PDB file of C-alpha atoms in Angstrom:
ATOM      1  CA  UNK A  18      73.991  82.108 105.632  1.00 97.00           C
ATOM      2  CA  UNK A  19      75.072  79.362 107.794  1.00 98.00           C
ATOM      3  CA  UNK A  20      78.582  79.572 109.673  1.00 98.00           C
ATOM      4  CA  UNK A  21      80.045  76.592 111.940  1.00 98.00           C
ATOM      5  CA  UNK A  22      83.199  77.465 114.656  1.00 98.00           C
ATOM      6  CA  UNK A  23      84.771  74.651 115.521  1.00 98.00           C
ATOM      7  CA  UNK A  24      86.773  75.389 118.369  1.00 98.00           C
ATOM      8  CA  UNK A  25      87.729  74.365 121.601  1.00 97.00           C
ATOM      9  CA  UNK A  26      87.755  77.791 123.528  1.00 96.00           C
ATOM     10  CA  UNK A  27      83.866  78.582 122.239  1.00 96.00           C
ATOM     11  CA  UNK A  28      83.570  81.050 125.246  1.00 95.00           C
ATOM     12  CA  UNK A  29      86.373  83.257 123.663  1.00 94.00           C
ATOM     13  CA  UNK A  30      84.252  84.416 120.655  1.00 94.00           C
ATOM     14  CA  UNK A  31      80.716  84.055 121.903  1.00 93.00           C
ATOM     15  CA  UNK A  32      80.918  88.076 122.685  1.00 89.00           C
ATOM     16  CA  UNK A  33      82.219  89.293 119.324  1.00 90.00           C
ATOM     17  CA  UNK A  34      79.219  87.396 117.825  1.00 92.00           C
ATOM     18  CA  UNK A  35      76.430  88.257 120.041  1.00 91.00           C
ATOM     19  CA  UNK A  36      76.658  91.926 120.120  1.00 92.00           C
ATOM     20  CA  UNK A  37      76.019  95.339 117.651  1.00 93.00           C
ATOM     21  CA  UNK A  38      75.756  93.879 113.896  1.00 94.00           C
ATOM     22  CA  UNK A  39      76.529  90.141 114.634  1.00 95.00           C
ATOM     23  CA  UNK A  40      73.762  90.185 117.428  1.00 95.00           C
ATOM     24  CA  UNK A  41      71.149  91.729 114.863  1.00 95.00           C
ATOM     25  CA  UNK A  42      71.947  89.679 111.814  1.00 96.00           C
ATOM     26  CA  UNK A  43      71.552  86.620 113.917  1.00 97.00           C
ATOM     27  CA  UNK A  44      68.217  88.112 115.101  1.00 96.00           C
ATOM     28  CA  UNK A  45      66.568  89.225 111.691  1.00 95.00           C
ATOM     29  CA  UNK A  46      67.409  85.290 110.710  1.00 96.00           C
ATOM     30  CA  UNK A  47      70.395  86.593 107.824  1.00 96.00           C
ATOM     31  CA  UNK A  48      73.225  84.673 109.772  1.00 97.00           C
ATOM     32  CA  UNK A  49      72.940  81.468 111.625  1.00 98.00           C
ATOM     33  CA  UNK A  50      76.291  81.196 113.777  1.00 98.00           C
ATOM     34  CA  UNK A  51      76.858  77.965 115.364  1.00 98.00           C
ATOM     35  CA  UNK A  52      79.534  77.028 118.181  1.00 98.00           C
ATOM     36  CA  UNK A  53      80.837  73.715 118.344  1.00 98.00           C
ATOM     37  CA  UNK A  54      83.226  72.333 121.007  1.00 98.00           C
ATOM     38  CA  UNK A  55      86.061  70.241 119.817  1.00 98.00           C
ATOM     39  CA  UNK A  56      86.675  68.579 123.084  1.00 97.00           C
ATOM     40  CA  UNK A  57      83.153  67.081 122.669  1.00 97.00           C
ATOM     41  CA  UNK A  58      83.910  64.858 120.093  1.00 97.00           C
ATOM     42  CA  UNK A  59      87.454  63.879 121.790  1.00 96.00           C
ATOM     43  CA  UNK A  60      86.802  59.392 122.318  1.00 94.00           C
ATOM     44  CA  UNK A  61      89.697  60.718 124.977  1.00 91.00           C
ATOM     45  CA  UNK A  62      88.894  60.291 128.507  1.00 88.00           C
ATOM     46  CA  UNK A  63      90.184  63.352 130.048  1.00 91.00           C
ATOM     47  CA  UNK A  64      88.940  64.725 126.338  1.00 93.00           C
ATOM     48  CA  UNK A  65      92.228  65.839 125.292  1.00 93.00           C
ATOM     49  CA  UNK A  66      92.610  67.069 121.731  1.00 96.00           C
ATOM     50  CA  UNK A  67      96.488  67.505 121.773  1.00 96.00           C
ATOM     51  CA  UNK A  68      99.468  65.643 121.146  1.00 96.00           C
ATOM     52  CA  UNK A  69     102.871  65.413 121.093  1.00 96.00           C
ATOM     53  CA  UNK A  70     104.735  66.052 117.505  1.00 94.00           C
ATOM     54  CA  UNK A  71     106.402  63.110 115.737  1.00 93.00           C
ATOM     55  CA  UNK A  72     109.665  64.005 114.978  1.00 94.00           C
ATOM     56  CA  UNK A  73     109.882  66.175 118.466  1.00 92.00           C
ATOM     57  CA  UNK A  74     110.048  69.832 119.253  1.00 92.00           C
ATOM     58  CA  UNK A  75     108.241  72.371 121.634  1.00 93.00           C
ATOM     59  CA  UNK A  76     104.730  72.912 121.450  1.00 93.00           C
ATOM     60  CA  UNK A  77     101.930  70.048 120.947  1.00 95.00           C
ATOM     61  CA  UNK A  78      99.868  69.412 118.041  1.00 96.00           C
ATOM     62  CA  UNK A  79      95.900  69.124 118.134  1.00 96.00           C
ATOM     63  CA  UNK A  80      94.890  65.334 117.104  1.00 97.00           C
ATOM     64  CA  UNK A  81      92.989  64.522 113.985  1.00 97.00           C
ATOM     65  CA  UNK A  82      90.506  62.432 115.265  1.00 97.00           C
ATOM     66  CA  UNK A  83      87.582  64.926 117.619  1.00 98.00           C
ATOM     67  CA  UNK A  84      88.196  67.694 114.465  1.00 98.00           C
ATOM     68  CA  UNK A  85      87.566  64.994 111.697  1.00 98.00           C
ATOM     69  CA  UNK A  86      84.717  63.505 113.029  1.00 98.00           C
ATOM     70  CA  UNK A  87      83.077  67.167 113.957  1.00 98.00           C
ATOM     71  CA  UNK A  88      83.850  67.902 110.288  1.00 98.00           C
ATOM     72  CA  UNK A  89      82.223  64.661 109.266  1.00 98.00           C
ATOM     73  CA  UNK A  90      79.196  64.467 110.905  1.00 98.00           C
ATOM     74  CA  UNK A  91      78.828  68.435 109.889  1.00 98.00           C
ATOM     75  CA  UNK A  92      79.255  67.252 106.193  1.00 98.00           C
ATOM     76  CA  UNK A  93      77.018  64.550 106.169  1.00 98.00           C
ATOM     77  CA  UNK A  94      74.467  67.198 107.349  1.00 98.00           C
ATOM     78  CA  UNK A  95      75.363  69.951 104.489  1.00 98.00           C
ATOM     79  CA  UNK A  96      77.588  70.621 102.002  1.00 98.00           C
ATOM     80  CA  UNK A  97      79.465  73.870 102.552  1.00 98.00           C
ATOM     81  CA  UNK A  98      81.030  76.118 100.229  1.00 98.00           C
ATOM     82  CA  UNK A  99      84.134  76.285 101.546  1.00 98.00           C
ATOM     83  CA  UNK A 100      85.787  74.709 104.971  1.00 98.00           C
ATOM     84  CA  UNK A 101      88.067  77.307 106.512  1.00 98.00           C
ATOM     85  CA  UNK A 102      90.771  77.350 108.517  1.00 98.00           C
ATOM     86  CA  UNK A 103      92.634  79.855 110.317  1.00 97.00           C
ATOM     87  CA  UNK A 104      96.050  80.251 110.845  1.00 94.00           C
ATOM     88  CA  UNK A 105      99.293  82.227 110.324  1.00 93.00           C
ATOM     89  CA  UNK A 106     100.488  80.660 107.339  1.00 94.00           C
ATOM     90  CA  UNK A 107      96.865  81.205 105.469  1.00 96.00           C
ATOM     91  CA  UNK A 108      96.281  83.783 102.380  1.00 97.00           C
ATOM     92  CA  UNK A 109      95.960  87.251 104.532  1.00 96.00           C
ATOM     93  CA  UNK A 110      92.497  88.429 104.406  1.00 97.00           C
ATOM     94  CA  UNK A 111      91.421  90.743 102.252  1.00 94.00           C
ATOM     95  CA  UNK A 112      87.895  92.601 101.127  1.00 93.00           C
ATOM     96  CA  UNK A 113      87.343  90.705  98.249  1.00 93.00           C
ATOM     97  CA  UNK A 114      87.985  87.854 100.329  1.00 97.00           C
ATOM     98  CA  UNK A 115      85.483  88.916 102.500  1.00 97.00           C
ATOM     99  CA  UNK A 116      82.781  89.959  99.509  1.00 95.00           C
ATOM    100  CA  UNK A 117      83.875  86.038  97.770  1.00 97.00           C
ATOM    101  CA  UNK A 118      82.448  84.735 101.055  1.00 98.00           C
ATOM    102  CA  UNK A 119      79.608  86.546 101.728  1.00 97.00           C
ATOM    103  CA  UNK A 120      77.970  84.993  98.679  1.00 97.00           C
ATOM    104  CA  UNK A 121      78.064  81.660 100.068  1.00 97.00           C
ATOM    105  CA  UNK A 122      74.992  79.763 101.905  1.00 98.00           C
ATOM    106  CA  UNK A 123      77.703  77.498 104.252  1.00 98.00           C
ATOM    107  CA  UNK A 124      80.718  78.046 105.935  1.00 98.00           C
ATOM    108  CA  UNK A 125      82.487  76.052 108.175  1.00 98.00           C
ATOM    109  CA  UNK A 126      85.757  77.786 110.034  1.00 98.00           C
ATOM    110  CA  UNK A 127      87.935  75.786 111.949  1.00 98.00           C
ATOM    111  CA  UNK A 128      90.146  77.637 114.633  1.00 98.00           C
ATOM    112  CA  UNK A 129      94.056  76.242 115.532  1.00 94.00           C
ATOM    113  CA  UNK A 130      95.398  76.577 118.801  1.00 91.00           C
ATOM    114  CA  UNK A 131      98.855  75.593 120.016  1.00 91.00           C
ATOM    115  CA  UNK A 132     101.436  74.439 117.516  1.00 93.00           C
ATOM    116  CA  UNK A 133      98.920  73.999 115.080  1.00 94.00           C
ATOM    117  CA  UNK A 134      96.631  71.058 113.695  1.00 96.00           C
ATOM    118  CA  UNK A 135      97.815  67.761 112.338  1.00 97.00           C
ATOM    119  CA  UNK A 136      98.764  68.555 108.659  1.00 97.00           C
ATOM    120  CA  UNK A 137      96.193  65.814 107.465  1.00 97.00           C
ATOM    121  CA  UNK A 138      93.119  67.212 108.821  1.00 98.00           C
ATOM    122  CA  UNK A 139      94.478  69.982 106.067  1.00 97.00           C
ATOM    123  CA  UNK A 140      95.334  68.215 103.300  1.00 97.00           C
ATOM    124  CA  UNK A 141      91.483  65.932 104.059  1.00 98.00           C
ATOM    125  CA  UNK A 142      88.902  68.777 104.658  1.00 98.00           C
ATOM    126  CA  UNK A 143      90.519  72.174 103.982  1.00 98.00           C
ATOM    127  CA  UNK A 144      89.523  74.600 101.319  1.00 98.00           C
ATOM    128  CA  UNK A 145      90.774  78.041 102.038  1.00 98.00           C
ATOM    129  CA  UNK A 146      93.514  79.176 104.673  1.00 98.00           C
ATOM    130  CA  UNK A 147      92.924  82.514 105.688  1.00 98.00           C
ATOM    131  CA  UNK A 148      95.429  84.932 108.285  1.00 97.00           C
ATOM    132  CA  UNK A 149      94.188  88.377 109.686  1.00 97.00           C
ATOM    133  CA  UNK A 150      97.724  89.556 109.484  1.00 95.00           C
ATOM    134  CA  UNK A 151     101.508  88.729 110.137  1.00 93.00           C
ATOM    135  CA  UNK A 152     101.821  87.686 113.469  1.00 93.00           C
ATOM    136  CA  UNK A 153     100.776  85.127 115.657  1.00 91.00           C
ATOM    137  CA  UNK A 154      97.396  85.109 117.900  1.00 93.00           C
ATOM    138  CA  UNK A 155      96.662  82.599 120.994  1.00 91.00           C
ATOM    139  CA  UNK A 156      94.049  80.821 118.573  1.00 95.00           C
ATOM    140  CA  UNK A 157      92.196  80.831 115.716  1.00 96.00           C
ATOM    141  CA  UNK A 158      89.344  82.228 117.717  1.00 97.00           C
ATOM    142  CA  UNK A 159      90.203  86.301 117.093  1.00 96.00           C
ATOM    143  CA  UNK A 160      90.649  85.899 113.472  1.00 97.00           C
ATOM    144  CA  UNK A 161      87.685  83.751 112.723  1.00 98.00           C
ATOM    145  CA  UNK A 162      86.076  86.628 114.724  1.00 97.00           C
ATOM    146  CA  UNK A 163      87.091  88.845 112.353  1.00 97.00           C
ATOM    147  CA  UNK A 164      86.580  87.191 109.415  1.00 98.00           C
ATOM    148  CA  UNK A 165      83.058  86.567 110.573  1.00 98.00           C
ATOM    149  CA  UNK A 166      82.319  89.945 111.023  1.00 97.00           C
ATOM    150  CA  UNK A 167      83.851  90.560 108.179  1.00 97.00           C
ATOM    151  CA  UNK A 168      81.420  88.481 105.857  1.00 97.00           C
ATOM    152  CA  UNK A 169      77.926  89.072 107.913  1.00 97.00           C
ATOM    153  CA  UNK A 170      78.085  92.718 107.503  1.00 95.00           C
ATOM    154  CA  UNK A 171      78.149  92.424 103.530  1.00 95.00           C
ATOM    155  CA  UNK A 172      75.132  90.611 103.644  1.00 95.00           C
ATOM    156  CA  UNK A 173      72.167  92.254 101.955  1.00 93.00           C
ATOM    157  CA  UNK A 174      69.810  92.636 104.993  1.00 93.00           C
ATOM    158  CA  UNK A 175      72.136  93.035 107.431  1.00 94.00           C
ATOM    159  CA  UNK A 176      73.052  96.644 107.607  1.00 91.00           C
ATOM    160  CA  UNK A 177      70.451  99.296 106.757  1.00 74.00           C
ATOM    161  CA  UNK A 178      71.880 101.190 104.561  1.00 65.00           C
ATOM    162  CA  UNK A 179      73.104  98.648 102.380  1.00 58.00           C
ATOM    163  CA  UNK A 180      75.731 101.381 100.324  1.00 56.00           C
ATOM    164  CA  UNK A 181      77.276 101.839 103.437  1.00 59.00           C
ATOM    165  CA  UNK A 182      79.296  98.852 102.794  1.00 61.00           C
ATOM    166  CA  UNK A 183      80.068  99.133  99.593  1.00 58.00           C
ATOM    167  CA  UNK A 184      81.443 102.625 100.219  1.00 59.00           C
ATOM    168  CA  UNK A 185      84.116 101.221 102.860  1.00 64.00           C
ATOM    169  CA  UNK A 186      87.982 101.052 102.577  1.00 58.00           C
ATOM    170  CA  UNK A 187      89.176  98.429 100.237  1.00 65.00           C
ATOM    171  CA  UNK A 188      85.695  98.193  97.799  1.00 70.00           C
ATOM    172  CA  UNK A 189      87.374  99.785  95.369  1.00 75.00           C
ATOM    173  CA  UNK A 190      91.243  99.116  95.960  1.00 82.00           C
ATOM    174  CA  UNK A 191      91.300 102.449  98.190  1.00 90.00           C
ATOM    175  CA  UNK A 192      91.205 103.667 102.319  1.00 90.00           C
ATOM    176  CA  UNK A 193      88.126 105.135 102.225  1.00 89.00           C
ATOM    177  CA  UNK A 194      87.956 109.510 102.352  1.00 92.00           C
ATOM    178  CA  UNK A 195      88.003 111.859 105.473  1.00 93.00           C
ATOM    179  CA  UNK A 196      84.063 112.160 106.689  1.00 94.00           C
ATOM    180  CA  UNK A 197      82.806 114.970 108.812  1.00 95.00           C
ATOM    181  CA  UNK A 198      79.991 115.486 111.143  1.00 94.00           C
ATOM    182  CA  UNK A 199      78.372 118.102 112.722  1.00 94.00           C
ATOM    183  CA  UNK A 200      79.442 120.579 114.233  1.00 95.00           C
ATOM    184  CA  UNK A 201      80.653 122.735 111.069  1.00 95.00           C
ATOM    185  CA  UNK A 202      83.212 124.485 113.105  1.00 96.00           C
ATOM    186  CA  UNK A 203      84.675 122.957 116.460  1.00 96.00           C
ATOM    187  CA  UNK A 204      87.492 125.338 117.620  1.00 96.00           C
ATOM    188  CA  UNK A 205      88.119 126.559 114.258  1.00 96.00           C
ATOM    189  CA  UNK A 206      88.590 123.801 112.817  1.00 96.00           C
ATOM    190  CA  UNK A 207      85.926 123.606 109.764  1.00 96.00           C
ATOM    191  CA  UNK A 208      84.272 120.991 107.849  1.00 95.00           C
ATOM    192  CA  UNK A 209      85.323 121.849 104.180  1.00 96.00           C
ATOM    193  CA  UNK A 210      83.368 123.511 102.123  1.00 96.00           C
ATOM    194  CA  UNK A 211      82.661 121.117  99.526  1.00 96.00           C
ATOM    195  CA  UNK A 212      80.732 118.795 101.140  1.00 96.00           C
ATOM    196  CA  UNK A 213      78.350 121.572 102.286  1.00 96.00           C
ATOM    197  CA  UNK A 214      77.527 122.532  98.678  1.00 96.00           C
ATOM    198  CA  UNK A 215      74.791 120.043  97.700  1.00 96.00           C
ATOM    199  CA  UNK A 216      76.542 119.101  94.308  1.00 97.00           C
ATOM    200  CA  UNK A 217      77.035 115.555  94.645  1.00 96.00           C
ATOM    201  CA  UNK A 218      78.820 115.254  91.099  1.00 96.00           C
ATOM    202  CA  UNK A 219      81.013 117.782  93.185  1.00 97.00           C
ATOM    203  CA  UNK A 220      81.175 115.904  96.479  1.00 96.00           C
ATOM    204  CA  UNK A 221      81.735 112.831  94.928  1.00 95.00           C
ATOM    205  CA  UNK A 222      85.274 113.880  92.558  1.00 96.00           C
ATOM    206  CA  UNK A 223      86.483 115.437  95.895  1.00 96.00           C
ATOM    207  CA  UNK A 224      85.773 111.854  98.139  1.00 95.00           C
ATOM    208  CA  UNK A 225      87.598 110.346  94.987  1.00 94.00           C
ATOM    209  CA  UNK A 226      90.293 112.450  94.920  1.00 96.00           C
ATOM    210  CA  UNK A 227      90.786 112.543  98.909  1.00 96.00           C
ATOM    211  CA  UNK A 228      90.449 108.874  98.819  1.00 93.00           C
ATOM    212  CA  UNK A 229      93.317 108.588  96.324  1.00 94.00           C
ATOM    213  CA  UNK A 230      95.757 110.832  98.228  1.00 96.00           C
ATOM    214  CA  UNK A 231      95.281 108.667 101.660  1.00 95.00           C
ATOM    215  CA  UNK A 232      95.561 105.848  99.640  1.00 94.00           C
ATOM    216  CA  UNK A 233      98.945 107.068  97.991  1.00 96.00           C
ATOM    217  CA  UNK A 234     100.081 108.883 101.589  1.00 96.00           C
ATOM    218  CA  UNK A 235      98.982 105.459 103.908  1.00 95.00           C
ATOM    219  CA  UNK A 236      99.181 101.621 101.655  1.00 92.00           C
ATOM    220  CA  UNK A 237     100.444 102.508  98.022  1.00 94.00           C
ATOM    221  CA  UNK A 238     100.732  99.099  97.938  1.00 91.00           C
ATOM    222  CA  UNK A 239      96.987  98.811  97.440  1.00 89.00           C
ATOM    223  CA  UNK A 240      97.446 100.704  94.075  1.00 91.00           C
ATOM    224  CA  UNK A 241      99.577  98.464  92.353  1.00 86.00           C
ATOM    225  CA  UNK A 242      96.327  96.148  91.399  1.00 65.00           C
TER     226      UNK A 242
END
């Protein structure tokens, strides 16, 4: 898989992406993860990509012409499977969001800063709006951070033990069960019984059924699907 950041703070995510899982997926060649300046396509000579809004108000608005003609020549290059941008107003991520884009060959994410971007450049070149949550971030930089990670780690190759993923929190509409590790007993407080047994049939009705509690005790909202 092939993902292109367009932003104009590149230096802001370049850590999230080159360490742990990110740093290895990139490695073993499953994710290609590509940085690209804004301000390098600005024609501007101090290569400003903001403006002031028509109409007035507080906050400026970033221009459409560096981000169109990043998008374009990006385009003309490959077609992508969805162009993405981030911002507070997008659908709020969620796993199967994540899984939907995993199985795609090209992404292209664009990251907002200050007021936002011209509502063109949306209405041109944008597929999917995505938030990471109900509040409002710097920059489009975090999320698209997130939503990276979110999508490499699904891809087959890119963690070991590929059921690991498909095991987490939100797979199957629920948080995902307590998990111990050794020691059996630290201060008295000991890992239950069950999961010491060997029956998996066993082991697996009691993750279920732990699983469904949290779930129930934590975001019953997830159970209403």
């Amino acid at each position: 898989m092939r993902i292109d950041i367009l932003t104009i703070l590149p230096e802001l995510i370049e850590g999230a992406l080159n360490h742990s899982i990110m740093k290895r997926a990139q490695e073993k060649g499953h994710a290609e993860i590509i940085l690209h300046n804004i301000r390098d396509y600005s024609t501007h000579r101090q290569k400003s990509v903001d403006d002031y809004q028509y109409g007035g108000g507080a906050g400026m608005v970033m221009t459409i012409q560096p981000i169109a003609d990043c998008i374009e020549k990006l385009m003309s290059e490959r077609d992508y499977d969805d162009i993405i941008y981030m911002t507070p107003d997008g659908k709020v991520l969620d796993q199967g969001m994540s899984n939907t884009f995993s199985l795609g060959k090209n992404l292209l994410i664009l990251c907002g800063h200050y007021k936002g971007v011209d509502q063109r450049l949306r209405d041109i070149f944008i597929t999917k709006e995505v938030s990471i949550g109900s509040y409002v971030l710097s920059g489009g930089e975090l999320g698209a951070a997130v939503l990276v990670d979110s999508i490499v780690r699904l891809i087959p190759g890119v963690i070991s033990d590929e059921t690991s993923a498909l095991t987490d929190s939100f797979q199957d509409s629920l948080l995902a069960p307590p998990v111990y590790t050794r020691p059996q007993d630290y201060k008295g407080h000991i890992v239950p019984q069950i999961l010491l047994s060997g029956d998996d049939k066993k082991i697996e009705d009691w993750r279920f059924e732990r699983a469904l509690e949290r779930t129930k005790e934590r975001r019953p909202d997830l159970l209403e699907d």
